[in-house]
Amino acid sequence: MKDSQLLRGILEGCVLAIIARGETYGYEILSELEQSGFENLLEGTLYPVLTRLEKKSLITCRKEKSPFGPIRKYYSMTESGLSDLAEFRQVYGKITAAADDILGKGEES
Amino acid sequence: MSYLMYVDKLDAGYREVFGKIELYLNNTYVDDGTREEQLSELLDCLLSAQEAGKPVESVVGDDVQEFCESFCSGYDWKNRLLHFLEMLQTLAWITLVLNALHLLSLLADMPLAQALAQGGSFHMSALIIGALSGVLSGFLTKKLMFRMKKLSLHVLNIVTVVGAAVVIVLLSDALPVALFPIPVWAYLLFSLLYIIIYRIASRKRRAERAQYRVSFGQMVNEEIERTLDEDMRKEFASRNAKREKKRKTLLSWEEYLAQIEKECGKMEKMKGYFMCLPLIMTAGFLLGGWSVSGLEGMFEGFADLVFFICIILAVTYPIMFGLWKVTRKNAALRRAWLSTAPKADLSDGTPT
């Protein structure tokens, strides 16, 4: 899946959903996204998303030395992040239902 | 920069890619703290992928330039402004020191009020132009590094440093009159004000970074600790190889441990040696100078002699103290290793 406008629109929400499951870090988020089907997603795409979420105070991070040595940032949700995620899920549900309806009708015709 | 300690853990292919990304980031105008955080996080990600047996492309993709541009897309004007202010702080310190030394040299010939009104140190023109050259060099490096793929990163770094040094040295001699005729008091006042305001404004950020800062000594000690067991075994093999060449009896593992214990004791007693060495070096230099031209030929007066001695000791004592700390830490690490070193089990003395 290429890094398209569609991906950019939903990536923030998906990253929030992964972080909401529990404290996690960059590579783990990347692996989870890959396992869910977001192929060829790169750290270069993920990092700006994490930076934006942190600046909006939707996630918070703590720093700790990783088992490999370098400092690793562990991300967790904030209260505003949780409410933002809930809102995203609602909006996403409505949009995908409407899109499925239109795209489904398009295929039939 | 603490992440530097772990770059060696990357395989050759990973390390090459990381080197390119690091060069790109080093020439992108972002504050040091953010850059170090990003490189540390990226390095951790690469090490995780390497551990999982994945290719480097799984993290950075096929196009390193596209990755770098995407990776840096999160920088905003605040990061760039912070970087600019950090660069100005370095310039402010150099300005303060250069003009303070210039003022001291002027005070030898005129009163303070007159000295303060004189033009600033003539190095300022060269310094400002050198700084601009550094900025231009960084800009060109970023533009060229992916177009000229065969260009060695080391060559780029060397050209940048040598180029800036040549500009500063040449202009220092070619421009005896400052291009910017600002009086000494203005340079001193504005640089001092800038440094004070910057340090107050960035206090919180610097405190955050200090939590994760790793000093050079810590880097050296961590590296020693990481490889100590392997190094001590290699040392055992090396000492026995030398003894074999000289047809001496080989050391048993227990004898080797006893030697190390003795050496640790000697290292711990070396403080006096390190503290006396600067005095011996200064005395040696003065004796050498006296024997060649006499002290009157070397110094204009007693004050000059005292000033010279103070400068030499001020430079050499911190170096010797630092070396003493490293030696002491090395001895402590070896003692700690001795307490856990395996005892010989086999009849030929080799450790298990």
Short mmCIF file of C-alpha atoms in Angstrom, two decimals, chain B residues 27 29 131-143 156-157 159-161 164:
data_model
loop_
_atom_site.label_atom_id
_atom_site.label_comp_id
_atom_site.label_asym_id
_atom_site.label_seq_id
_atom_site.Cartn_x
_atom_site.Cartn_y
_atom_site.Cartn_z
CA ASN B 27 23.03 19.24 7.94
CA TYR B 29 18.72 22.90 10.81
CA ALA B 131 30.18 30.69 10.25
CA LEU B 132 28.34 31.65 7.06
CA SER B 133 30.66 29.33 5.10
CA GLY B 134 29.76 26.51 7.48
CA VAL B 135 26.04 27.15 6.88
CA LEU B 136 26.59 27.18 3.10
CA SER B 137 28.65 24.01 3.29
CA GLY B 138 25.87 22.25 5.22
CA PHE B 139 23.33 23.35 2.62
CA LEU B 140 25.48 22.06 -0.26
CA THR B 141 26.20 18.76 1.52
CA LYS B 142 22.49 18.05 1.83
CA LYS B 143 21.90 18.86 -1.82
CA LEU B 156 32.58 15.65 2.65
CA ASN B 157 33.30 16.10 6.37
CA VAL B 159 36.30 19.30 3.01
CA THR B 160 33.76 21.14 5.22
CA VAL B 161 36.11 21.44 8.19
CA ALA B 164 35.94 26.67 7.09
#
